[in-house]
Coordinates of C-alpha atoms in Angstrom, one line a residue:
Chain I
M1 CA 0.0 0.0 0.0
Q2 CA 1.3 3.5 -0.9
Q3 CA 1.8 6.3 1.6
P4 CA -1.4 8.2 2.1
L5 CA -0.3 11.5 0.6
L6 CA 0.5 9.8 -2.6
L7 CA -3.0 8.4 -2.6
F8 CA -4.4 12.0 -2.2
I9 CA -2.4 13.1 -5.2
G10 CA -3.5 10.1 -7.2
D11 CA -7.1 10.8 -6.4
L12 CA -6.7 14.4 -7.7
R13 CA -5.4 13.1 -11.0
G14 CA -8.5 11.0 -11.7
D15 CA -10.4 11.5 -14.9
S16 CA -13.8 11.7 -13.3
M17 CA -14.3 13.6 -10.1
H18 CA -17.5 11.8 -9.5
N19 CA -15.7 8.4 -9.5
I20 CA -13.2 9.8 -7.0
A21 CA -15.8 10.5 -4.3
P22 CA -16.4 6.8 -3.4
L23 CA -12.7 6.1 -3.5
N24 CA -12.0 9.0 -1.1
W25 CA -14.9 7.9 1.1
R26 CA -13.3 4.5 1.8
K27 CA -10.2 6.4 3.1
F28 CA -12.1 8.7 5.5
P29 CA -11.3 6.6 8.7
E30 CA -7.6 6.8 8.1
R31 CA -7.6 10.4 6.7
Y32 CA -9.9 11.9 9.3
L33 CA -9.0 9.9 12.4
L34 CA -5.7 8.3 11.6
K35 CA -7.2 4.8 11.8
G36 CA -4.6 2.2 11.1
N37 CA -4.3 -1.3 12.6
Y38 CA -2.4 -3.2 15.2
C39 CA -1.2 -6.8 15.4
E40 CA -2.1 -8.4 18.7
V41 CA 0.5 -11.1 18.1
C42 CA 3.6 -9.0 17.4
K43 CA 2.2 -5.8 19.1
Q44 CA 3.1 -3.6 16.2
A45 CA 0.9 -0.7 14.9
F46 CA 0.6 0.0 11.2
F47 CA -0.4 3.1 9.3
P48 CA -1.9 3.1 6.8
P49 CA -3.7 -0.1 7.8
R50 CA -2.2 -3.3 6.5
P51 CA -4.3 -6.1 4.9
I52 CA -2.0 -8.6 6.6
C53 CA 0.7 -8.3 9.3
P54 CA 4.1 -8.2 7.6
N55 CA 5.7 -9.8 10.6
C56 CA 3.3 -12.6 11.5
R57 CA 1.7 -13.3 8.2
R58 CA -1.2 -15.7 8.6
K59 CA -0.6 -16.1 12.3
G60 CA -1.1 -12.4 12.9
K61 CA -4.3 -10.9 14.3
L62 CA -4.9 -7.4 13.1
I63 CA -7.5 -5.1 14.7
Q64 CA -8.4 -1.5 13.7
M65 CA -6.9 1.1 15.9
E66 CA -6.9 4.9 16.0
M67 CA -3.3 6.1 16.0
P68 CA -2.0 8.7 18.5
R69 CA -2.4 12.3 17.4
Q70 CA 1.1 13.2 18.4
G71 CA 4.6 12.2 17.3
K72 CA 8.0 13.5 16.3
I73 CA 9.7 14.4 13.0
L74 CA 12.0 11.7 11.8
S75 CA 12.9 13.4 8.6
Y76 CA 11.6 16.3 6.5
T77 CA 12.0 18.1 3.2
K78 CA 10.9 21.4 1.7
V79 CA 8.9 21.0 -1.5
H80 CA 9.4 23.7 -4.1
V81 CA 8.3 21.8 -7.1
P82 CA 5.0 20.2 -6.1
P83 CA 2.9 17.6 -7.8
E84 CA -0.3 18.5 -9.6
G85 CA -2.9 19.9 -7.2
F86 CA -0.5 21.4 -4.7
K87 CA 0.9 24.3 -6.8
N88 CA -0.7 27.1 -4.9
E89 CA 0.5 25.7 -1.5
A90 CA 4.2 25.4 -2.4
P91 CA 6.7 25.8 -1.0
Y92 CA 5.6 23.5 1.9
Y93 CA 7.2 21.0 4.2
L94 CA 6.7 17.3 4.1
A95 CA 7.8 15.1 7.0
V96 CA 8.1 11.5 8.0
I97 CA 6.6 11.4 11.5
E98 CA 7.0 8.7 14.0
L99 CA 3.8 8.6 16.1
E100 CA 3.8 7.8 19.8
N101 CA 3.2 4.2 19.1
K102 CA 6.1 4.0 16.6
A103 CA 3.8 3.9 13.5
K104 CA 5.1 6.2 10.7
V105 CA 3.1 8.8 8.7
L106 CA 4.1 10.9 5.8
S107 CA 2.4 14.3 6.2
Q108 CA 2.6 18.0 5.3
I109 CA 3.7 20.3 8.1
V110 CA 1.7 23.5 8.5
D111 CA 1.5 26.5 10.8
S112 CA 5.1 26.0 11.9
E113 CA 8.0 28.4 11.8
Q114 CA 10.8 27.3 9.6
E115 CA 13.3 27.2 12.5
K116 CA 11.1 24.9 14.5
I117 CA 10.8 22.3 11.8
K118 CA 13.7 19.9 12.6
I119 CA 14.4 16.3 13.3
G120 CA 13.0 15.3 16.7
A121 CA 10.5 18.2 16.8
K122 CA 7.2 17.3 18.5
V123 CA 4.2 17.5 16.2
K124 CA 0.4 17.3 16.6
K125 CA -2.2 16.3 14.1
V126 CA -4.5 18.9 12.7
F127 CA -7.5 18.7 10.3
R128 CA -7.1 20.5 7.0
Q129 CA -8.2 20.6 3.4
I130 CA -5.9 18.4 1.3
G131 CA -7.1 19.5 -2.0
E132 CA -9.9 19.8 -4.5
P133 CA -9.9 18.8 -8.1
D134 CA -11.7 22.0 -9.3
K135 CA -14.5 24.1 -8.1
Y136 CA -17.1 21.5 -8.9
G137 CA -15.7 18.4 -7.3
T138 CA -15.6 17.2 -3.7
I139 CA -13.1 18.7 -1.3
T140 CA -10.6 16.3 0.2
Y141 CA -10.0 16.6 3.9
G142 CA -7.5 14.9 6.0
Y143 CA -4.6 15.1 8.4
K144 CA -1.6 17.4 8.4
F145 CA 0.7 18.1 11.4
K146 CA 2.0 21.2 13.1
V147 CA 5.0 21.6 15.4
I148 CA 4.1 22.0 19.0
Q149 CA 7.6 22.0 20.6
Chain Z
M1 CA -29.7 19.6 36.8
T2 CA -30.7 22.1 34.1
A3 CA -29.2 21.7 30.6
G4 CA -26.2 23.7 30.0
I5 CA -22.6 23.9 28.7
V6 CA -20.4 20.9 29.5
G7 CA -17.5 22.0 27.5
Y8 CA -16.2 24.4 24.8
G9 CA -13.4 24.7 22.3
I10 CA -12.2 27.6 20.3
Y11 CA -10.0 27.7 17.2
V12 CA -8.6 30.9 15.7
P13 CA -6.3 30.5 12.7
K14 CA -2.7 31.6 13.2
L15 CA -2.4 34.2 10.3
R16 CA -3.2 37.9 11.0
I17 CA -3.5 40.9 8.9
K18 CA -3.3 44.4 10.5
V19 CA -6.2 46.8 9.7
S20 CA -3.4 49.4 9.0
E21 CA -2.1 47.1 6.2
I22 CA -5.6 47.1 4.6
E23 CA -5.8 50.9 5.0
R24 CA -2.3 51.2 3.4
V25 CA -3.4 49.3 0.3
W26 CA -6.7 51.1 -0.3
Q27 CA -5.4 54.5 1.0
K28 CA -8.4 55.0 3.2
S29 CA -9.2 54.9 6.9
S30 CA -11.2 52.2 8.6
G31 CA -13.0 54.9 10.4
G32 CA -12.3 54.1 14.0
I33 CA -14.0 50.7 14.2
G34 CA -12.0 49.6 17.2
V35 CA -10.4 46.6 15.5
N36 CA -6.6 46.4 15.3
E37 CA -6.1 43.2 13.3
K38 CA -8.0 40.2 12.0
A39 CA -7.5 36.4 11.9
V40 CA -7.1 34.9 8.4
A41 CA -7.7 31.3 7.6
S42 CA -4.8 29.6 5.6
I43 CA -5.3 28.5 2.0
D44 CA -6.0 24.9 3.2
E45 CA -8.5 26.0 5.9
D46 CA -12.3 26.5 5.6
A47 CA -15.3 26.8 7.9
C48 CA -15.3 23.0 8.2
T49 CA -11.7 22.5 9.2
L50 CA -12.1 25.4 11.7
A51 CA -15.2 23.7 13.1
V52 CA -13.4 20.4 13.5
E53 CA -10.4 22.0 15.3
A54 CA -12.6 23.9 17.7
A55 CA -14.7 20.9 18.6
R56 CA -11.5 18.7 18.9
R57 CA -10.1 21.1 21.5
G58 CA -13.3 21.0 23.4
I59 CA -13.3 17.2 23.3
E60 CA -9.7 17.0 24.6
D61 CA -9.9 19.8 27.2
F62 CA -13.2 18.6 28.7
S63 CA -12.7 14.9 28.3
I64 CA -15.8 14.4 26.2
D65 CA -16.4 11.0 24.5
P66 CA -17.3 11.8 20.9
K67 CA -19.6 8.7 20.9
R68 CA -21.9 10.6 23.3
I69 CA -22.6 13.3 20.8
N70 CA -26.1 12.8 19.4
A71 CA -26.5 16.2 17.7
I72 CA -24.3 18.4 15.6
Y73 CA -25.3 21.8 14.3
V74 CA -22.8 23.9 12.5
G75 CA -23.7 27.5 11.9
S76 CA -21.9 29.4 9.2
E77 CA -22.3 31.8 6.3
S78 CA -19.2 30.3 4.7
H79 CA -20.0 26.6 4.5
P80 CA -17.6 25.1 2.0
Y81 CA -20.4 23.4 0.1
A82 CA -23.7 24.9 -1.1
V83 CA -25.1 21.4 -0.9
N84 CA -23.4 18.7 1.2
P85 CA -23.4 19.2 5.0
T86 CA -20.5 20.5 7.0
S87 CA -22.0 18.9 10.1
S88 CA -21.6 15.3 8.8
I89 CA -17.9 15.9 7.9
V90 CA -17.4 17.3 11.4
G91 CA -19.1 14.2 12.9
D92 CA -16.9 11.8 11.1
A93 CA -13.8 13.8 11.7
L94 CA -14.5 13.7 15.5
G95 CA -15.3 10.0 15.5
T96 CA -18.9 10.1 16.6
T97 CA -21.2 7.1 16.1
N98 CA -23.8 7.4 13.2
K99 CA -26.6 8.2 15.7
Y100 CA -26.7 11.9 15.7
Y101 CA -29.1 14.6 14.5
A102 CA -27.3 16.9 12.1
V103 CA -27.9 19.9 9.9
D104 CA -26.1 23.0 8.8
M105 CA -27.5 26.3 10.0
E106 CA -27.3 29.7 8.3
F107 CA -28.5 33.0 9.8
A108 CA -25.6 35.4 9.1
C109 CA -23.7 35.8 12.3
K110 CA -26.1 34.1 14.7
A111 CA -26.3 30.6 13.2
G112 CA -24.0 29.2 15.9
T113 CA -26.1 30.4 18.8
A114 CA -29.2 29.1 17.0
G115 CA -27.5 25.7 17.1
M116 CA -27.0 26.1 20.9
Q117 CA -30.7 26.8 21.3
V118 CA -31.6 23.6 19.3
C119 CA -29.1 21.5 21.3
Y120 CA -30.5 23.0 24.6
A121 CA -34.1 22.1 23.5
L122 CA -33.2 18.6 22.4
K123 CA -31.4 18.1 25.7
K124 CA -34.4 19.3 27.7
A125 CA -36.6 17.0 25.6
R126 CA -34.2 14.2 26.6
M127 CA -33.6 13.3 23.0
I128 CA -29.8 13.5 23.2
D129 CA -26.9 12.8 25.5
I130 CA -24.6 15.6 24.4
G131 CA -25.3 18.2 21.6
L132 CA -22.6 20.0 19.8
A133 CA -23.3 23.5 18.5
I134 CA -20.6 25.2 16.4
G135 CA -20.3 28.7 15.0
S136 CA -17.6 28.7 12.3
D137 CA -16.7 31.2 9.6
T138 CA -14.1 32.2 7.1
A139 CA -15.9 35.4 6.6
Q140 CA -16.0 36.8 3.1
S141 CA -15.5 40.4 2.1
K142 CA -15.1 42.1 -1.2
P143 CA -11.7 43.8 -1.6
N144 CA -12.0 47.6 -0.8
D145 CA -15.3 47.1 0.9
A146 CA -15.8 48.3 4.5
L147 CA -16.3 44.7 5.6
E148 CA -12.7 43.9 4.6
F149 CA -11.4 45.7 7.7
T150 CA -13.2 43.2 10.0
A151 CA -14.3 40.0 8.3
A152 CA -12.2 37.4 9.9
S153 CA -12.0 33.6 10.5
G154 CA -12.6 31.6 13.6
A155 CA -14.8 29.0 15.2
A156 CA -16.3 28.1 18.6
A157 CA -17.8 24.8 19.6
F158 CA -20.1 24.4 22.6
F159 CA -21.1 21.0 24.0
I160 CA -24.6 21.0 25.6
G161 CA -25.5 18.3 28.2
D162 CA -27.0 18.0 31.7
K163 CA -25.0 15.7 33.8
K164 CA -24.5 17.2 37.3
D165 CA -20.8 16.7 37.5
E166 CA -20.2 17.9 33.9
V167 CA -22.2 21.1 33.5
I168 CA -20.0 24.1 33.9
A169 CA -22.7 26.7 33.1
E170 CA -26.4 26.2 33.2
I171 CA -28.6 27.8 30.5
E172 CA -31.3 29.3 32.6
S173 CA -33.2 30.9 29.8
T174 CA -33.0 31.7 26.1
C175 CA -35.2 33.6 23.6
S176 CA -34.9 35.1 20.2
Y177 CA -36.0 38.5 18.7
T178 CA -36.5 38.2 15.0
S179 CA -37.8 40.4 12.1
D180 CA -37.4 40.8 8.4
M181 CA -34.7 43.5 8.2
P182 CA -32.3 43.0 5.3
D183 CA -29.1 44.8 6.3
F184 CA -26.6 42.3 5.0
W185 CA -27.1 39.5 2.5
R186 CA -25.5 37.3 -0.2
R187 CA -27.4 36.0 -3.2
P188 CA -26.9 32.5 -4.6
K189 CA -23.6 32.3 -6.6
A190 CA -22.5 35.8 -5.4
E191 CA -19.0 35.5 -4.0
F192 CA -19.2 38.3 -1.5
P193 CA -22.0 39.6 0.7
E194 CA -23.5 43.1 0.3
H195 CA -24.6 45.4 3.1
T196 CA -26.4 48.6 3.7
G197 CA -23.7 50.6 5.5
R198 CA -25.1 52.5 8.5
F199 CA -28.4 50.8 8.3
T200 CA -26.7 47.7 9.7
A201 CA -26.1 49.6 12.9
E202 CA -29.9 50.3 13.2
A203 CA -30.6 46.6 12.6
Y204 CA -28.0 45.5 15.1
F205 CA -29.2 47.6 18.0
K206 CA -32.9 47.0 17.3
H207 CA -32.4 43.2 17.6
V208 CA -29.6 43.0 20.2
I209 CA -31.4 45.5 22.5
G210 CA -34.7 43.9 21.6
A211 CA -33.6 40.4 22.6
A212 CA -31.8 41.6 25.7
K213 CA -34.9 43.5 27.0
M214 CA -37.1 40.5 26.0
I215 CA -35.1 38.0 28.1
L216 CA -34.8 40.4 31.1
E217 CA -38.6 41.0 31.0
E218 CA -39.3 37.3 30.7
T219 CA -37.0 36.3 33.7
G220 CA -37.4 39.4 35.8
Y221 CA -33.7 40.2 36.1
R222 CA -32.2 43.7 36.0
A223 CA -29.3 44.4 33.7
D224 CA -27.0 45.2 36.6
E225 CA -27.5 41.8 38.1
F226 CA -25.1 40.2 35.6
D227 CA -21.5 39.6 36.3
Y228 CA -20.6 39.5 32.6
A229 CA -22.2 40.3 29.3
V230 CA -21.2 39.4 25.8
F231 CA -22.8 40.7 22.6
H232 CA -22.2 40.0 18.9
Q233 CA -19.2 42.1 18.0
P234 CA -19.1 43.2 14.3
N235 CA -16.6 45.8 15.4
G236 CA -15.1 47.0 18.7
K237 CA -17.6 49.7 19.3
F238 CA -21.1 48.2 18.9
P239 CA -21.0 45.8 21.9
L240 CA -19.9 48.6 24.2
K241 CA -22.7 50.8 23.0
A242 CA -25.2 48.0 23.5
A243 CA -24.0 47.6 27.1
S244 CA -24.3 51.3 27.7
I245 CA -27.8 51.4 26.4
L246 CA -28.8 48.5 28.7
G247 CA -27.0 50.0 31.7
I248 CA -24.3 47.4 31.9
E249 CA -20.8 48.6 33.0
T250 CA -18.1 48.5 30.4
K251 CA -15.8 46.3 32.5
K252 CA -18.4 43.5 32.5
V253 CA -18.1 43.4 28.7
E254 CA -14.4 43.7 28.2
Q255 CA -13.5 40.0 29.0
G256 CA -15.7 38.8 26.1
L257 CA -14.8 41.6 23.7
I258 CA -12.4 39.7 21.3
T259 CA -13.1 41.3 18.0
P260 CA -10.5 44.1 18.5
L261 CA -7.9 41.4 18.6
I262 CA -9.0 39.0 15.9
G263 CA -11.7 40.7 13.9
N264 CA -15.3 39.7 13.5
T265 CA -15.5 35.9 13.2
Y266 CA -19.2 36.1 12.3
S267 CA -20.9 32.9 13.6
G268 CA -18.1 32.5 16.0
S269 CA -18.1 36.0 17.3
T270 CA -20.5 35.9 20.3
M271 CA -19.5 32.3 21.1
I272 CA -15.8 33.1 21.3
G273 CA -16.6 36.0 23.5
L274 CA -18.6 33.8 25.8
A275 CA -15.8 31.2 25.9
S276 CA -13.4 34.0 27.0
I277 CA -15.7 34.8 29.9
L278 CA -16.0 31.1 30.9
D279 CA -12.2 31.0 30.9
I280 CA -12.1 33.2 34.0
A281 CA -15.7 33.1 35.5
K282 CA -16.1 31.9 39.0
P283 CA -18.8 29.6 40.2
K284 CA -22.3 31.0 40.6
Q285 CA -21.8 34.0 38.3
K286 CA -24.4 35.2 35.9
I287 CA -23.7 35.9 32.2
L288 CA -25.9 37.7 29.6
A289 CA -25.1 36.6 26.0
V290 CA -26.8 38.1 23.0
S291 CA -25.8 37.2 19.4
Y292 CA -26.9 39.0 16.2
G293 CA -27.5 37.7 12.7
S294 CA -28.3 40.0 9.8
G295 CA -31.6 39.5 8.2
A296 CA -32.3 39.8 11.2
G297 CA -32.4 38.2 14.6
S298 CA -30.8 38.0 18.0
D299 CA -30.6 35.0 20.4
A300 CA -30.3 35.9 24.1
F301 CA -29.1 33.6 26.8
I302 CA -28.9 33.8 30.6
I303 CA -26.1 31.5 31.7
N304 CA -25.2 30.7 35.3
T305 CA -21.8 29.2 36.1
T306 CA -21.7 26.2 38.4
D307 CA -19.2 24.9 41.0
N308 CA -17.8 22.6 38.2
I309 CA -16.2 25.5 36.4
S310 CA -13.4 25.7 39.0
D311 CA -12.1 22.3 37.8
R312 CA -13.4 22.1 34.2
R313 CA -11.7 24.8 32.1
A314 CA -10.1 25.1 28.6
K315 CA -6.4 24.3 28.9
V316 CA -5.5 27.4 26.9
P317 CA -7.7 30.5 27.5
V318 CA -8.9 32.4 24.4
L319 CA -6.8 35.5 25.3
E320 CA -3.7 33.3 25.5
M321 CA -4.5 31.1 22.4
I322 CA -4.8 34.1 20.1
K323 CA -1.3 35.2 21.0
E324 CA 0.0 32.5 18.6
K325 CA 0.0 34.4 15.4
E326 CA 1.9 35.2 12.2
Y327 CA 1.5 38.5 10.4
I328 CA 1.0 38.6 6.7
D329 CA 0.8 41.4 4.2
Y330 CA -2.1 42.1 1.9
A331 CA -0.7 40.1 -1.0
L332 CA -0.4 37.0 1.1
Y333 CA -3.9 37.7 2.5
L334 CA -5.2 37.6 -1.1
R335 CA -3.4 34.4 -1.8
H336 CA -4.6 32.6 1.4
R337 CA -8.2 33.7 0.9
R338 CA -8.1 32.8 -2.8
K339 CA -9.0 36.2 -4.0
I340 CA -6.5 36.2 -6.9
K341 CA -8.8 35.4 -9.7
S342 CA -6.3 34.6 -12.5
L343 CA -5.2 31.5 -10.6

């Protein structure tokens, strides 16, 4: 499964905005509430949710789980040349975030001063618009993160 | 226990533009409106994201289980969709169950308090556990229009319940004063609202004073019996004048007067002011709250704080929260509010 932000972008590139809405809807739990899953056998959390535990395979027991809303930046980059759909937001920061349960998320960083965006910075989830294909299609909402410390 | 407020959350976007910057661009004075700067939503924020953030803060600060929310009413004049509810997006984003009444409200700047009245009534009818009323706006204003000096972005979420150990402020009484008085409007497909200039003042005072007097008459209280008062605040002057007309001391209004610091957040305006009062109110204090929505109507509330308010407070008071800000110039303001039409 791809990282969620790439899925957002992929959605925006679709030919028919009306066909995108059902695809987006199936992702609402992970985009709105960071719902991933957790293997009760190896005790590892996954985000986005995995169809099968990569550690335990068929012996694994996955349950749906809401991920913690806070984490820290593991790595980040500043995007000056954005993919389609994000032109008006550039330049912006993208970061790999390790959540408090060790699951990792790729997310845009918003509302944070440049000097505070660094490896190890504590971040918190916020709810934002991710994009819209045009003024007629549905608006995509989801998670972004902001630095809190 | 009477139904009342069991929690609240406020969200004000980080970006600010100074009124002096807008004056610089258009080379004209704002005319002493008593507003220094206004909050501006970022390019990726809208009334829905503001509503979610405000409600999320209330859920976290007051330990409210989203699964107990059985009603969501989002009041706004800037709902991101003309058709497709903000309230259902808010519900899913908060993690409620599917068992909740929901509808989007619109009545200019009083749609949020109208939602509070509906939640209060549903609670009294024992149809819900907790109701969530939100006032949220990314207020629109035409460049070079008088509204541009004040039209701001912000949201307030109030949770209405009746559990004895949860209610921080009982709603003792509420009423509305309504009439057909078109002082501000936006037609379908029009991008910006229109208004009638000074006539809006006439409409504001007719309804705000009308609703305040109506609730005082119905309950038998005198205006000087209240510890705090909050009125809709389209600018920094009208609420003070309303207080003066009613015989309420200025110092009782100041705590809830937030517009000078963040601008007029429309549906959020009265509710953010009320939250600021609840941030510091002591138990057993009496608050008069009167909203105003053009078109026109005012919702009045008599709210009494309970002993619970000593222990149940927002973690960051409104006056503290709004200190987190980043100033932008007029060009960035146009970019964030998507007013550059060639894009």
